[in-house]
Structure formats: structure tokens, C-alpha cells
Coordinates of C-alpha atoms and ligand atoms in Angstrom, one line a residue:
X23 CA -59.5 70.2 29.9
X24 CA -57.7 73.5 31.2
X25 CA -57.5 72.1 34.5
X26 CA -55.4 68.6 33.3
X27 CA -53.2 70.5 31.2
X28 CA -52.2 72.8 34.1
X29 CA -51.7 69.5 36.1
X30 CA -49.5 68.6 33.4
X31 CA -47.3 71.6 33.4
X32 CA -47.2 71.4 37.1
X33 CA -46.0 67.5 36.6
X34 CA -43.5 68.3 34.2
X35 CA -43.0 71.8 33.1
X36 CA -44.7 74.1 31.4
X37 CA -42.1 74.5 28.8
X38 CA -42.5 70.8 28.1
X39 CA -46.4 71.1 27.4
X40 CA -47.2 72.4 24.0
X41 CA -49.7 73.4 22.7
X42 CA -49.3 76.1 20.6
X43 CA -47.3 76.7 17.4
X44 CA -46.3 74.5 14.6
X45 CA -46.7 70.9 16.3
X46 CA -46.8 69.1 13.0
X47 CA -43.1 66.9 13.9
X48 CA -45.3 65.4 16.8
X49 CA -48.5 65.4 14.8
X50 CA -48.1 64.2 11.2
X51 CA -46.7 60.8 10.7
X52 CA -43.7 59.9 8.6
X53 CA -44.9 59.4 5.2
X54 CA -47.3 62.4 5.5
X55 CA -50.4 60.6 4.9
X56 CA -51.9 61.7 7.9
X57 CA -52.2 64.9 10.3
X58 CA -54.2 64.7 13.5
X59 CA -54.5 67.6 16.2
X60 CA -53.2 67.2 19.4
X61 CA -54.4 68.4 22.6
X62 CA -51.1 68.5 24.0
X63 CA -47.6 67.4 23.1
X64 CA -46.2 66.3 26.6
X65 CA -42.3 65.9 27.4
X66 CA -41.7 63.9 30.4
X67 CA -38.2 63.5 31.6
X68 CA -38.4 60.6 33.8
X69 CA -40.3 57.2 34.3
X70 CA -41.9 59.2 37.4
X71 CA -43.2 61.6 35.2
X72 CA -44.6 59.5 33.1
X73 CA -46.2 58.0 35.2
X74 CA -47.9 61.0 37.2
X75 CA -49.0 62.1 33.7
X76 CA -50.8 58.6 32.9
X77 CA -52.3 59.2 36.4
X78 CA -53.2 62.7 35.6
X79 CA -55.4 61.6 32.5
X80 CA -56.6 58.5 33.9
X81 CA -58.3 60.3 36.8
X82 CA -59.5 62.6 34.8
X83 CA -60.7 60.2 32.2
X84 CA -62.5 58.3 35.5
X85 CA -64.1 61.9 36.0
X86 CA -65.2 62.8 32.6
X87 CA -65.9 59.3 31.0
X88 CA -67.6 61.1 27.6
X89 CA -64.5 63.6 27.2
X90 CA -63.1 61.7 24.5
X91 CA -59.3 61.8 26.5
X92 CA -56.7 59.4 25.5
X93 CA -52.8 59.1 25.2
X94 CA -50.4 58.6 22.0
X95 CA -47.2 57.3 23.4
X96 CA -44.8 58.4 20.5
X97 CA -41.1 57.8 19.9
X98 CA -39.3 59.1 17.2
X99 CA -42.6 59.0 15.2
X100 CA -40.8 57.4 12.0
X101 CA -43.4 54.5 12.2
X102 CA -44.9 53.9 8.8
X103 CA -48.9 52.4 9.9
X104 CA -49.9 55.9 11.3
X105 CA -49.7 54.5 15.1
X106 CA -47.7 57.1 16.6
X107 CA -50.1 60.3 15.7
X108 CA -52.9 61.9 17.1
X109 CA -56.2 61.8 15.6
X110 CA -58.5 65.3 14.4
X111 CA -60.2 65.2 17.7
X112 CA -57.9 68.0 19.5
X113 CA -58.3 65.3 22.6
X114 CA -55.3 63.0 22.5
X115 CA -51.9 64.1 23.8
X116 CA -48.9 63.1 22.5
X117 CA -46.8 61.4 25.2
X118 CA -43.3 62.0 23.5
X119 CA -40.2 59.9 25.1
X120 CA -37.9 62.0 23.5
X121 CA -36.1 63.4 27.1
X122 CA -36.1 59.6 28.5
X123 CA -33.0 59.2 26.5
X124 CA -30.3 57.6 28.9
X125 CA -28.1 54.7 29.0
X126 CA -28.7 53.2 32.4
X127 CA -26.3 50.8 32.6
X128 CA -24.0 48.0 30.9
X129 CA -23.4 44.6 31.9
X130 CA -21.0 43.4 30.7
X131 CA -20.5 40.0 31.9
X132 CA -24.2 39.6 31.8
X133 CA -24.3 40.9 27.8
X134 CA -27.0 43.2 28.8
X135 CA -27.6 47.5 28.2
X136 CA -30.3 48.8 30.0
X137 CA -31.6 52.0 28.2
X138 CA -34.8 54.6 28.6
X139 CA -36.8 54.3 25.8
X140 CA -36.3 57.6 24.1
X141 CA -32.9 56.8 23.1
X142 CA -32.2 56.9 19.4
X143 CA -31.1 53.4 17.9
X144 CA -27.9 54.6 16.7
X145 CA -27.0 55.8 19.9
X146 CA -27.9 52.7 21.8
X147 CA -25.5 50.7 19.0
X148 CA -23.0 53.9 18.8
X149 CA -23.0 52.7 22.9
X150 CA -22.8 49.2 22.7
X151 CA -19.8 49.2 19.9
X152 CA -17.8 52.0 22.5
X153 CA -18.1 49.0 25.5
X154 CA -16.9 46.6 23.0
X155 CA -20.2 44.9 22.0
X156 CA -22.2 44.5 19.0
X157 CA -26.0 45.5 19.3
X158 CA -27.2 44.0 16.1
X159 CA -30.9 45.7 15.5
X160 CA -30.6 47.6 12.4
X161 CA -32.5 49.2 10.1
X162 CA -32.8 52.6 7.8
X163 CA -34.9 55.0 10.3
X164 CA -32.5 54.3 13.3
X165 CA -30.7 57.5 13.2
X166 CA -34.3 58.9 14.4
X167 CA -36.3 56.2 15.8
X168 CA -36.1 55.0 19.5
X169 CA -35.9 51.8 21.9
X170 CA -39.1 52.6 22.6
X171 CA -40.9 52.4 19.2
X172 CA -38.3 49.8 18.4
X173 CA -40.0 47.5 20.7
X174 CA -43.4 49.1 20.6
X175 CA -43.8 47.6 16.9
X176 CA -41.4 44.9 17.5
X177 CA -39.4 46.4 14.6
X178 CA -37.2 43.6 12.2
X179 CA -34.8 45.1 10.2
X180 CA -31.8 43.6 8.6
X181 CA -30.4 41.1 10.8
X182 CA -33.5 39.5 12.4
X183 CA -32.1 36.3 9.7
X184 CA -29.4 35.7 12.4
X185 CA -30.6 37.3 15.9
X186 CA -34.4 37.4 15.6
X187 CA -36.8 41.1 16.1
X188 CA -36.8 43.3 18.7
X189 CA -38.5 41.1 21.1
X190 CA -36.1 38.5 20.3
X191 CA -33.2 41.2 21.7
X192 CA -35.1 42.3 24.9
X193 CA -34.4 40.5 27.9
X194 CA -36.7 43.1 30.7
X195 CA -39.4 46.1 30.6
X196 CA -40.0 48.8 32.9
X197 CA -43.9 50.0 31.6
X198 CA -45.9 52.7 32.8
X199 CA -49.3 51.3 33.3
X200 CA -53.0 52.3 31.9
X201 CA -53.5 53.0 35.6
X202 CA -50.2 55.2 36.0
X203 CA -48.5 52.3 38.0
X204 CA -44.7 51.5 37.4
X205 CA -43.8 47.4 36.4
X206 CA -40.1 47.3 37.5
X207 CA -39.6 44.1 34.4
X208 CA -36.0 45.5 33.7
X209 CA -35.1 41.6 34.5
X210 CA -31.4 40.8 32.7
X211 CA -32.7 37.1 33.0
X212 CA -32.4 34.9 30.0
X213 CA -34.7 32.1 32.0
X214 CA -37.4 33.1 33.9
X215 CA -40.6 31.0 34.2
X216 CA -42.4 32.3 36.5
X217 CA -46.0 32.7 34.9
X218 CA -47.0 34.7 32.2
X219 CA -44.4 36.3 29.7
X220 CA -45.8 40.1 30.3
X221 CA -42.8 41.6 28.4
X222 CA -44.0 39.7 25.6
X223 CA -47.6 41.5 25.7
X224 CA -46.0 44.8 25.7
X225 CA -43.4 44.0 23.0
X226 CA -45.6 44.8 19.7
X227 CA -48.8 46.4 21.4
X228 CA -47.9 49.8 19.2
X229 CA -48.5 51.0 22.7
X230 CA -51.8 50.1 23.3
X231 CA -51.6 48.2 26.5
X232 CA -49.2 50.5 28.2
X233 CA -46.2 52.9 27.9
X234 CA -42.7 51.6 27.4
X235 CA -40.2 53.6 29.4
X236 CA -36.9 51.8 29.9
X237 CA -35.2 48.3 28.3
X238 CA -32.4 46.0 29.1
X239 CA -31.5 44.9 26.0
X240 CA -29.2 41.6 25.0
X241 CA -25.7 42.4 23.5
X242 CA -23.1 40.3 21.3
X243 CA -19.8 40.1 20.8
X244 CA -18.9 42.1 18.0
X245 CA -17.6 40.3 14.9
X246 CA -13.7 39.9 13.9
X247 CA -14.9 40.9 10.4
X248 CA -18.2 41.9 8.6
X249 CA -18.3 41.3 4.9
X250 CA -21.0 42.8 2.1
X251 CA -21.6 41.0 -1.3
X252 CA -23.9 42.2 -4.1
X253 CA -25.3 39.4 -6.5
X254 CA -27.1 39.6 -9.5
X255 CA -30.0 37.0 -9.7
X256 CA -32.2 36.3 -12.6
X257 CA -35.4 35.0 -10.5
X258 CA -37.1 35.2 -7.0
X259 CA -36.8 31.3 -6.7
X260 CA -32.7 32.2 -7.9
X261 CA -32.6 34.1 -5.2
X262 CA -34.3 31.5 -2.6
X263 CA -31.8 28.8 -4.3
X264 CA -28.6 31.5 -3.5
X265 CA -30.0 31.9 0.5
X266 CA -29.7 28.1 1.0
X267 CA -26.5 28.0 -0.5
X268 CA -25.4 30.8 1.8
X269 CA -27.4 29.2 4.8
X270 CA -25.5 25.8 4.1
X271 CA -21.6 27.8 3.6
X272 CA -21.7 30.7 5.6
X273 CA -24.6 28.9 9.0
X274 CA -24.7 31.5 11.6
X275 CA -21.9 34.0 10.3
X276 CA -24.8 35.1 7.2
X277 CA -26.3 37.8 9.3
X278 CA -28.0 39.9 6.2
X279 CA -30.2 38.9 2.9
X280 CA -32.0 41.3 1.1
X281 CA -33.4 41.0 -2.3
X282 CA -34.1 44.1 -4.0
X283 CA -36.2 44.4 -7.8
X284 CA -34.7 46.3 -10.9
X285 CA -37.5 48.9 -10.4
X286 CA -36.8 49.1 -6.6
X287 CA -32.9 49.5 -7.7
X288 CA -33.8 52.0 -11.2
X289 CA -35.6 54.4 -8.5
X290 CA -32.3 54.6 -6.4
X291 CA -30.3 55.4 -9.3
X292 CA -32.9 57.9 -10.7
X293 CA -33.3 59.9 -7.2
X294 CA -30.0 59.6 -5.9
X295 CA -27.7 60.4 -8.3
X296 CA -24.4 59.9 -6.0
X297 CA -24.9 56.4 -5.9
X298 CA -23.9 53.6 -8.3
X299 CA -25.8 50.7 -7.9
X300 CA -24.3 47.7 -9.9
X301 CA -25.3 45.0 -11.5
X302 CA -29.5 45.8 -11.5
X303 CA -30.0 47.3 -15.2
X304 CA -29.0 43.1 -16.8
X305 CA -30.9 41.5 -13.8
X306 CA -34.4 41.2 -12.5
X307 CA -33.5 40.7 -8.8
X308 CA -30.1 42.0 -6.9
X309 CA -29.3 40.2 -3.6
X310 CA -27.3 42.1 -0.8
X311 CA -25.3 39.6 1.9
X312 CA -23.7 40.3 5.1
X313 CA -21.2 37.6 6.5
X314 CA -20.4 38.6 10.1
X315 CA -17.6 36.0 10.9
X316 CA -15.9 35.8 14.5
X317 CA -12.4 34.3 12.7
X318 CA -10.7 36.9 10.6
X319 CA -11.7 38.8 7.4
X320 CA -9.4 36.8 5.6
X321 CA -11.9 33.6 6.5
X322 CA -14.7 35.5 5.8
X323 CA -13.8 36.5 2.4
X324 CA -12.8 32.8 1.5
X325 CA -16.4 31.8 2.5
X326 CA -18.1 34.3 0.6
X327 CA -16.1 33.7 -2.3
X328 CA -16.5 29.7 -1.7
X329 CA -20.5 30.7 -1.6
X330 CA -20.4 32.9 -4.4
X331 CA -18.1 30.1 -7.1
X332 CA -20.9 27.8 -5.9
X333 CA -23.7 30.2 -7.0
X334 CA -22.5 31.0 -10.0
X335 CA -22.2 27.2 -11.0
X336 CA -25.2 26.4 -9.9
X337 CA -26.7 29.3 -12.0
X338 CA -28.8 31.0 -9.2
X339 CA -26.0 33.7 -9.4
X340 CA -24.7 35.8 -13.1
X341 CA -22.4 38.3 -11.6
X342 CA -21.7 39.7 -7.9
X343 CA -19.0 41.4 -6.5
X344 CA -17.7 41.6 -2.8
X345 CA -17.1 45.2 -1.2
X346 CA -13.1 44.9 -0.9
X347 CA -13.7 47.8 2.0
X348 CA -16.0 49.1 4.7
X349 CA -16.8 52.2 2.5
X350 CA -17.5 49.7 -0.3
X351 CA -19.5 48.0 2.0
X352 CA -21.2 51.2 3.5
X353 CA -22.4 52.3 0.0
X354 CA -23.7 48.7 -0.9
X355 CA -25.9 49.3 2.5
X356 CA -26.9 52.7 1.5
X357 CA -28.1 51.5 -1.9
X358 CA -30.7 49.3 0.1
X359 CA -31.4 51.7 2.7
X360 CA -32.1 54.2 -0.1
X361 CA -35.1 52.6 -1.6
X362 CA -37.8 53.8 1.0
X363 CA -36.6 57.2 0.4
X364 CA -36.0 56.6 -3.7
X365 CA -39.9 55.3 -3.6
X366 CA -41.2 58.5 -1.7
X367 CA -39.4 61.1 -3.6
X368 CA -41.0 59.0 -6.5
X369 CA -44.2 59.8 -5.4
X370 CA -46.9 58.0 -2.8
X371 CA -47.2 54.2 -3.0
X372 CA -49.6 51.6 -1.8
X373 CA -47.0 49.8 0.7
X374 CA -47.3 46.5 2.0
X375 CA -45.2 44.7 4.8
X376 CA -46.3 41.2 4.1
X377 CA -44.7 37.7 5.1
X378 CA -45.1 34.4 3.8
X379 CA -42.7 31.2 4.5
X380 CA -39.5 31.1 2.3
X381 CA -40.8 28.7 0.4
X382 CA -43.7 29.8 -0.9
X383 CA -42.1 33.7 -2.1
X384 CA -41.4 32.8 -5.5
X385 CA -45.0 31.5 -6.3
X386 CA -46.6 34.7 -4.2
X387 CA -44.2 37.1 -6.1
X388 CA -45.2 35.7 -9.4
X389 CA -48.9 34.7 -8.9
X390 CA -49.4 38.3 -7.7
X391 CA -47.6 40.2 -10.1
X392 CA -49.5 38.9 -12.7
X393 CA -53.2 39.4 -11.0
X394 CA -51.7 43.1 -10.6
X395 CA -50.6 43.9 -14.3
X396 CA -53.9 42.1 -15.5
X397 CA -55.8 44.7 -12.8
X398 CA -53.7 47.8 -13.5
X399 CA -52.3 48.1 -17.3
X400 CA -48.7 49.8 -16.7
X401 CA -48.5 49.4 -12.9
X402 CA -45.3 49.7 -11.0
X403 CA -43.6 46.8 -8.7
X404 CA -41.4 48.6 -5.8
X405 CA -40.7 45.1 -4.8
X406 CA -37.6 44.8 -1.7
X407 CA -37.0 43.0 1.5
X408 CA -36.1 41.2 3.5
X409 CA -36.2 37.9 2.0
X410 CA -33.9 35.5 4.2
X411 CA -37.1 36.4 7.2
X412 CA -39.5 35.8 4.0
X413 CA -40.5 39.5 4.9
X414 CA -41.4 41.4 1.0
X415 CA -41.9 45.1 1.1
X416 CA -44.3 44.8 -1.8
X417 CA -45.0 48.1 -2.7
X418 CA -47.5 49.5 -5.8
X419 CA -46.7 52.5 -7.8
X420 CA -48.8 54.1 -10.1
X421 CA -48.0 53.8 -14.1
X422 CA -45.6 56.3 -15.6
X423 CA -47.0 59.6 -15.3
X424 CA -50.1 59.1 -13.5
X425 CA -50.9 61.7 -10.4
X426 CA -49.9 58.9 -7.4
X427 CA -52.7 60.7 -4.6
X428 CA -55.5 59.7 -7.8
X429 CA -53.9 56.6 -8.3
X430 CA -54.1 56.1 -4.6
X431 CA -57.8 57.4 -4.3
X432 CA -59.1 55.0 -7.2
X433 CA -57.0 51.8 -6.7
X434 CA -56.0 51.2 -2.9
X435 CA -59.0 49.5 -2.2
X436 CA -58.9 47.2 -4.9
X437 CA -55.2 46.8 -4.9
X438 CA -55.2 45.9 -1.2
X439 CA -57.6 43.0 -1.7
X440 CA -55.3 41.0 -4.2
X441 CA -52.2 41.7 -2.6
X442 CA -53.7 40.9 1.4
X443 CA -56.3 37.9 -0.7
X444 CA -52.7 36.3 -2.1
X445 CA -50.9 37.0 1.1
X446 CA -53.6 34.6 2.7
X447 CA -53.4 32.4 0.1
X448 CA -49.8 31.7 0.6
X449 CA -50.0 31.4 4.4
X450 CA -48.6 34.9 5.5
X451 CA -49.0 37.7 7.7
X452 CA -50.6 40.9 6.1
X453 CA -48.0 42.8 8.6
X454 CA -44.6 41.6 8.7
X455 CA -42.8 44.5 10.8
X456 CA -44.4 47.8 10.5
X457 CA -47.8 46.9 12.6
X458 CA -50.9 47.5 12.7
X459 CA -51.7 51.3 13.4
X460 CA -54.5 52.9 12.3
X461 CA -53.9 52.0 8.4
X462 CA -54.7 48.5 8.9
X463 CA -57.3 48.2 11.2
X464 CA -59.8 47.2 8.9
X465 CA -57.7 44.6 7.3
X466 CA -56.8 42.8 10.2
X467 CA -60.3 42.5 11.3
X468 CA -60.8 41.1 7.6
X469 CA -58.1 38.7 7.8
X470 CA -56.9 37.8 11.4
X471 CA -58.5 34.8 13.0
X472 CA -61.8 35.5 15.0
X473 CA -60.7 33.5 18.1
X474 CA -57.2 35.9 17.9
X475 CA -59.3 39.2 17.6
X476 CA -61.3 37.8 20.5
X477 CA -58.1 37.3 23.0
X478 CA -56.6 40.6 22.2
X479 CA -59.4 42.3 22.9
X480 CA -59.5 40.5 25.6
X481 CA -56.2 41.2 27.1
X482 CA -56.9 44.8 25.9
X483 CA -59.7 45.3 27.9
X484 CA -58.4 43.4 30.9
X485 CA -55.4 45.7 31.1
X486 CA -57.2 49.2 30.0
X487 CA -60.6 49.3 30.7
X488 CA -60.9 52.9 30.1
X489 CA -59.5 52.8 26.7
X490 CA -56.8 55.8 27.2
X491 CA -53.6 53.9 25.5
X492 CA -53.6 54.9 22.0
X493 CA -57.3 53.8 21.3
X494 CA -58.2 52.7 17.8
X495 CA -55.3 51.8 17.1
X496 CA -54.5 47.6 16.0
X497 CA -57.9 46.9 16.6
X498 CA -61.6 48.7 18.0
X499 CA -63.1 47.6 20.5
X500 CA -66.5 46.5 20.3
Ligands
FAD624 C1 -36.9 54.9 6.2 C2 -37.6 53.9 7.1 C3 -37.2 52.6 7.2 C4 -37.8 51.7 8.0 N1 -37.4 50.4 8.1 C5 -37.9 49.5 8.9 C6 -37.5 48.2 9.0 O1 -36.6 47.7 8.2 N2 -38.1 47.3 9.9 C7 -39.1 47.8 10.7 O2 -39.6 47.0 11.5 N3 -39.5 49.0 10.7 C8 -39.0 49.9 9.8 N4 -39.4 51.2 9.7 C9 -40.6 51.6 10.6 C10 -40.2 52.3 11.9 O3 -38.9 52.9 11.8 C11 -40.1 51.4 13.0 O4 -41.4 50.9 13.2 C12 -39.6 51.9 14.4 O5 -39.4 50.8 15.2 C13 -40.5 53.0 15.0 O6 -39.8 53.6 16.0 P1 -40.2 55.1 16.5 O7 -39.4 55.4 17.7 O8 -40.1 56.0 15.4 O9 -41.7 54.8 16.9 P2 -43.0 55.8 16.6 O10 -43.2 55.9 15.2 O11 -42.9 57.0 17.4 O12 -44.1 54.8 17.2 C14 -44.4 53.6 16.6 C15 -45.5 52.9 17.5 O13 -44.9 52.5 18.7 C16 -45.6 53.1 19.8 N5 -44.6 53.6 20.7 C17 -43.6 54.5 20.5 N6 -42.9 54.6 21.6 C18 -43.4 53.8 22.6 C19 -43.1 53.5 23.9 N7 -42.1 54.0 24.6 N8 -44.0 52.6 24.6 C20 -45.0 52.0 24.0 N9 -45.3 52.3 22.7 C21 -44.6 53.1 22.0 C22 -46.4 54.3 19.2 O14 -47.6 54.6 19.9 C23 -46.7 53.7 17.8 O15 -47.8 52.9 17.8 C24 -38.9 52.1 8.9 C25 -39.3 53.5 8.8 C26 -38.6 54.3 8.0 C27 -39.1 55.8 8.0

């Protein structure tokens, strides 16, 4: 494999091949369950180089059909299904969009921004707020993760309630091929039937079908006033009850609702000592709102307040309190974005990123908390989410004091099978936002349909014969 690594460098500088040295930011995934070994770490700088490196290792894959070569497109690696890492083979290289990190260009009277895929989220909305736009995907790893991943796991977030997921945001591709060929898709076009929807295929492939390299992505006006409320609600179906009410008073303006458990909320406040979280040691469930209101803040807060008088009759609210401030506002958003962290510092969990319709949350939540204390004496709900998508992170922690890698060893299996079993149950996804990866393969082959497995296989194999986009990953062939 000398020789392609020397047609790397030549492609796109040695200095941007690695090999040697501590590569573990490129080759361990986020939550450090996994470490792989890379061939290569490869820094391409353009869409051209990309492409001449896809070439590079597709010939020689052609060449050498048994060496075992493949590709890991990676973004800002902060993916949480182990998709974005090399295995222990020593023969995948990490293709690392970090240096395609340029705004292309703004539209303006289109409401489009094209960007390269390596750009950081925050920069692309840091960008879209300077032109006077509002680029609403949001979530807590977007000061490191990129366009590219973005829309490589078709990430959700915290406003997909009110503008939809990545996909739902992207308007045109530009995608570097299996073969090392160049699809010019950077289309501003919000109609365009003209056969299949190929954007669509790429969107969510946890590049498997091909390697994202640029975006144009749809922009909004930004709002005249964004307002944050924090209410404390006894029950899940309180808390379903308090997101019609706010569906019915605030319509299009409520652009956030997250529901976040007492344990959830007592892990924050344990691990991050600089924050005050109200309301969560009286209440079983806490629900953070965002009204994004294109009037006045004066209108917004009269809404909010009109939604939260209603709640509070109705008895689906006890307490709450409206930020009076964007720092009061910010910290409320912190508290949320906290929990992922809070829940890692507290030791490994068993995570799950399920969905199930609205209406069916509050008898999943309590159907399968109960199967889980009756399995597990003393186990731990880290139970937060995004609850107006019907999107749960419905995580399991081991009891008080038990070592979480044993706990993980002895019940992951077992714990896996109630949760995904209930998720089916209810008519959900086993994967709401994070993916597939390589952490639930198995799973989806358990509990996707066979005719599904059957297309995407399919359209895998159509599209990369030779198996050199991030094999193994979503699903194996075969
Ligand atoms: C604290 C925290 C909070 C999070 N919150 C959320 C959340 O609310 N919602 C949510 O959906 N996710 C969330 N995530 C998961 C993660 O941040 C997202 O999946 C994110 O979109 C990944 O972006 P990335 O650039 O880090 O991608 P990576 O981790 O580098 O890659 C993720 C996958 O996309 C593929 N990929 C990367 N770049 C490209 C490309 N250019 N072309 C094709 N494929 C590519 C990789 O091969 C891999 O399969 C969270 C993660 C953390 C750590």
C-alpha cells in the first residue's frame, strides 16, 4: 500500500497524509467506545482533491480486490453510532473534510448559503446571522461538528419541531462519487422534478454511498424576538397535554420542546456545579420552550405567558418561569445541552435514539420503565429529548455505585432488546437522529423491514460495487 499512499501525498501533500503519531482525534469516536487504526488520515483541500483521492483508492482497490482498502469519510467525528472511525484493520483511511471549510456563496434573494462540507455548524450559523439570516439547525456538538456530518446522518437537533432535519434544510449536493467522479447537485431549486431525488439518497447514507463535499443550504429570516420558558410538569402525557397547548397558542412561532427527566436534570446539577437548574428537584419531568416570533418580543412574551396561564389551569403545568433575558435564556439552553456531557462524566450509558409518534410517548415511557426496573433492581433513567419530534434519548445507567463498563458488559444485550422490542411495539424507529453506524448494525437487520434491507442494499451495491465507502457500516452486505 506504499505506492497509494505516495499517490496520496503527491495528490494532496505530504504534510496532509498522516500516518504516524498520535492519530487518536481521527481514530477514536466521540464517546470513546471505540478505537480503530487507520491506514492513513488524509486532508484534502478541495472537491478536486477529493476526488483524485477516491480515484486513487478505487483503482487501486480495482487492482488489489483482496487488499481489504476502503474509505471513512469523517467530519468533525462527534457522531455518537461509531460511523465516522476506522476499524482495527490498519486498511481504511480516514478521509477528513476538515480543510473544505469555505463559505461559497450567499443568496440572498434566493435564501440560500452554499458551504464546503467541512465547515463547523456554528460558523455556517455565525455566517448566516452576519448576512442577516437565521440558519435554524441546532444542536449541542455544533461548535465541532460539520455540514458534512450534519447531512451525512441527517442530524435533528432542537428545532426540527418547526423547520424539519438536515435534509429538510438542504436544497443541493455536490458528492464525490464511489468512482471518484464529481455530481455538480449544488441546485438552489426549491422545485425540481426531474427524476429521482439523488440528494435525498446521499442525505443520511453516514457516507456510505459517496462523499459529501459542498451544500447550498435554505436560510430564514431571522426572528424579531426569540423567547425561552422552563416548566415544571408532573407526567410525560402533562407534558404531551402542555405541547398541544403550545402548538394551538404559539402555531409556527414554537420552534423548540424539549422534555428533560429529574435524573437527566439531578446529573446536570451534580456535574456542573455553575449551573442552576430550576424547578426539577419537586417535578418528574421539566419542559424547555422556544417561541421564535416575527412581531416583537413584547408579543412573544404575551403568548408565552397566555400559553403558560393556560397550562397551569389546565394542570399539565405546576410552576415555570420565562427567561426575562438572552443570558437567562442562554443558561436555560445550556442546562439541556449539558445533559449529554452530565451523563458521560457520570459514567458510560446504554444510549438509545429512539422515536415513536407523539401519541404513543407516554405509554412507551411508562410501559418500558417498568419492564426495566422489574429487569434491573436500582437501574437509572437518563430520560431527555426531543419530545415535540416524538424523538426520546432514552438512555440506561447503571444503579448507584455499580462499575458502568461491567454494567455495560453484563446488561446491553438484554437491555437493548426491551427497549428496541417496546420501541417496535409502539411503532417507532430504533434510530431517531444519530444513525446507524457500526453500533447498530445488528439491530437494524433485527428490526428493519426485509423488503427495506433488500432496497438499500440494493441501491448500495448499484452505486458502489466495490464496497470502498465506509463498508460495514448501516448495514453488510451479503
Ligand atoms: C454532545 C453531542 C450532542 C449531539 N446532539 C445531537 C442532536 O441533538 N441531534 C443529532 O442528530 N445528533 C446529535 N449528535 C450527534 C452528532 O453531533 C451528529 O450526528 C453530527 O451531525 C455529526 O457531525 P460530524 O461532522 O461530527 O460527523 P462525523 O461524526 O465525522 O460523521 C458522522 C457520519 O457521517 C459521515 N460523514 C461525515 N462527513 C461526511 C461527508 N462530508 N460526506 C458523507 N458522509 C460524511 C461519517 O462517515 C459518519 O458516518 C450529538 C453529538 C454530541 C457529541
Amino acid at each position: 500500500m506504499q505506492t497509494l499512499l505516495s499517490e496520496l501525498k503527491a495528490i494532496v501533500g505530504a504534510a496532509h497524509v498522516l500516518t504516524e503519531g498520535d492519530l487518536s482525534a481521527w481514530t477514536q469516536d466521540w464517546r470513546k467506545r471505540s478505537s480503530g487504526k487507520a491506514l492513513a488520515v488524509v486532508h484534502p483541500a478541495s472537491t478536486d482533491e477529493v476526488a483524485q483521492v477516491v480515484k486513487a483508492c478505487a483503482d487501486y482497490l480495482t487492482q488489489y480486490p483482496d487488499s481489504g482498502l476502503s474509505i471513512v469519510p469523517q467530519g468533525g467525528n462527534t457522531g455518537l453510532v461509531v460511523g465516522s472511525t476506522p476499524d482495527d484493520t490498519g486498511r481504511q483511511i480516514v478521509l477528513s473534510l476538515q480543510r473544505l471549510n469555505a463559505v461559497r456563496h450567499i443568496d440572498a434573494a434566493n435564501l440560500t448559503l452554499t458551504v464546503e462540507a467541512g465547515c463547523i455548524l456554528q460558523t455556517v450559523q455565525e455566517q448566516a446571522e452576519a448576512a442577516g439570516f437565521w440558519f435554524p439547525l441546532s444542536l449541542a456538538a455544533e461548535g465541532s461538528c460539520t455540514i458534512g456530518g450534519n447531512l451525512g446522518t441527517n442530524a435533528g437537533g432542537t428545532q426540527v419541531l418547526r423547520f424539519g432535519n438536515a435534509r429538510d434544510l438542504c436544497l443541493g449536493l455536490e458528492v464525490v462519487t464511489p468512482q471518484g467522479d464529481i455530481w455538480p447537485g449544488l441546485s438552489g431549486l426549491r422545485k425540481d422534478n426531474t427524476g429521482y431525488d439523488l440528494k435525498n439518497l446521499y442525505i443520511g447514507a453516514e457516507g456510505t454511498l459517496g462523499i459529501i463535499t459542498a451544500a447550498t443550504l435554505k436560510l430564514y429570516p431571522q426572528p424579531k424576538a426569540q423567547l425561552t420558558a422552563w416548566a415544571a410538569v408532573p407526567s410525560v402525557e402533562a407534558a404531551v397535554q402542555l405541547l398541544g397547548l403550545a402548538q394551538q397558542h404559539l402555531s409556527a412561532s414554537l420552534t423548540g420542546f424539549e422534555m428533560m427527566g429529574q435524573f437527566a436534570l439531578s446529573l446536570v446539577a451534580r456535574h456542573f456545579a455553575n449551573l442552576r437548574v430550576p424547578l426539577y428537584q419537586s417535578s418528574a419531568f421539566c419542559v424547555l420552550l422556544e417561541n421564535a416570533d416575527a412581531e416583537s418580543e413584547a408579543h412573544a412574551r404575551a403568548q408565552l405567558e397566555g400559553l403558560l396561564e393556560a397550562a397551569l389551569e389546565e394542570g399539565c403545568v405546576t410552576d415555570a418561569v420565562v427567561a426575562e433575558n438572552l443570558t437567562q435564556a442562554h443558561n436555560l439552553w445550556q442546562i439541556r445541552e449539558s445533559i449529554p456531557l452530565a451523563q458521560a462524566l457520570e459514567g458510560l450509558n446504554i444510549k438509545h435514539d429512539i422515536s415513536v409518534p407523539v401519541s404513543g410517548m407516554a405509554a412507551f415511557v411508562a410501559s418500558t420503565d417498568k419492564l426495566l426496573a422489574q429487569a434491573i433492581a436500582g437501574v437509572r433513567l437518563v430520560n431527555f429529548g426531543h419530545l415535540g419530534d416524538g424523538n426520546l434519548h432514552y438512555n440506561v445507567q447503571a444503579p448507584e455505585g455499580q462499575d458502568a463498563a461491567v454494567f455495560l458488559a453484563e446488561q446491553e444485550t438484554r437491555v437493548n432488546s426491551i427497549v428496541f422490542d417496546a420501541v417496535l411495539a409502539h411503532g417507532g424507529s430504533i434510530s431517531a437522529e444519530h444513525g446507524v453506524g457500526s453500533l447498530k448494525v445488528d439491530h437494524l437487520t433485527h428490526y428493519k423491514s426485509p423488503v427495506a434491507l433488500h432496497t438499500m442494499r440494493a441501491i448500495k451495491q448499484a452505486l458502489d460495487p466495490h464496497n470502498l465507502m465506509n463498508p460495514g457500516r448501516v448495514m453488510r452486505l451479503g
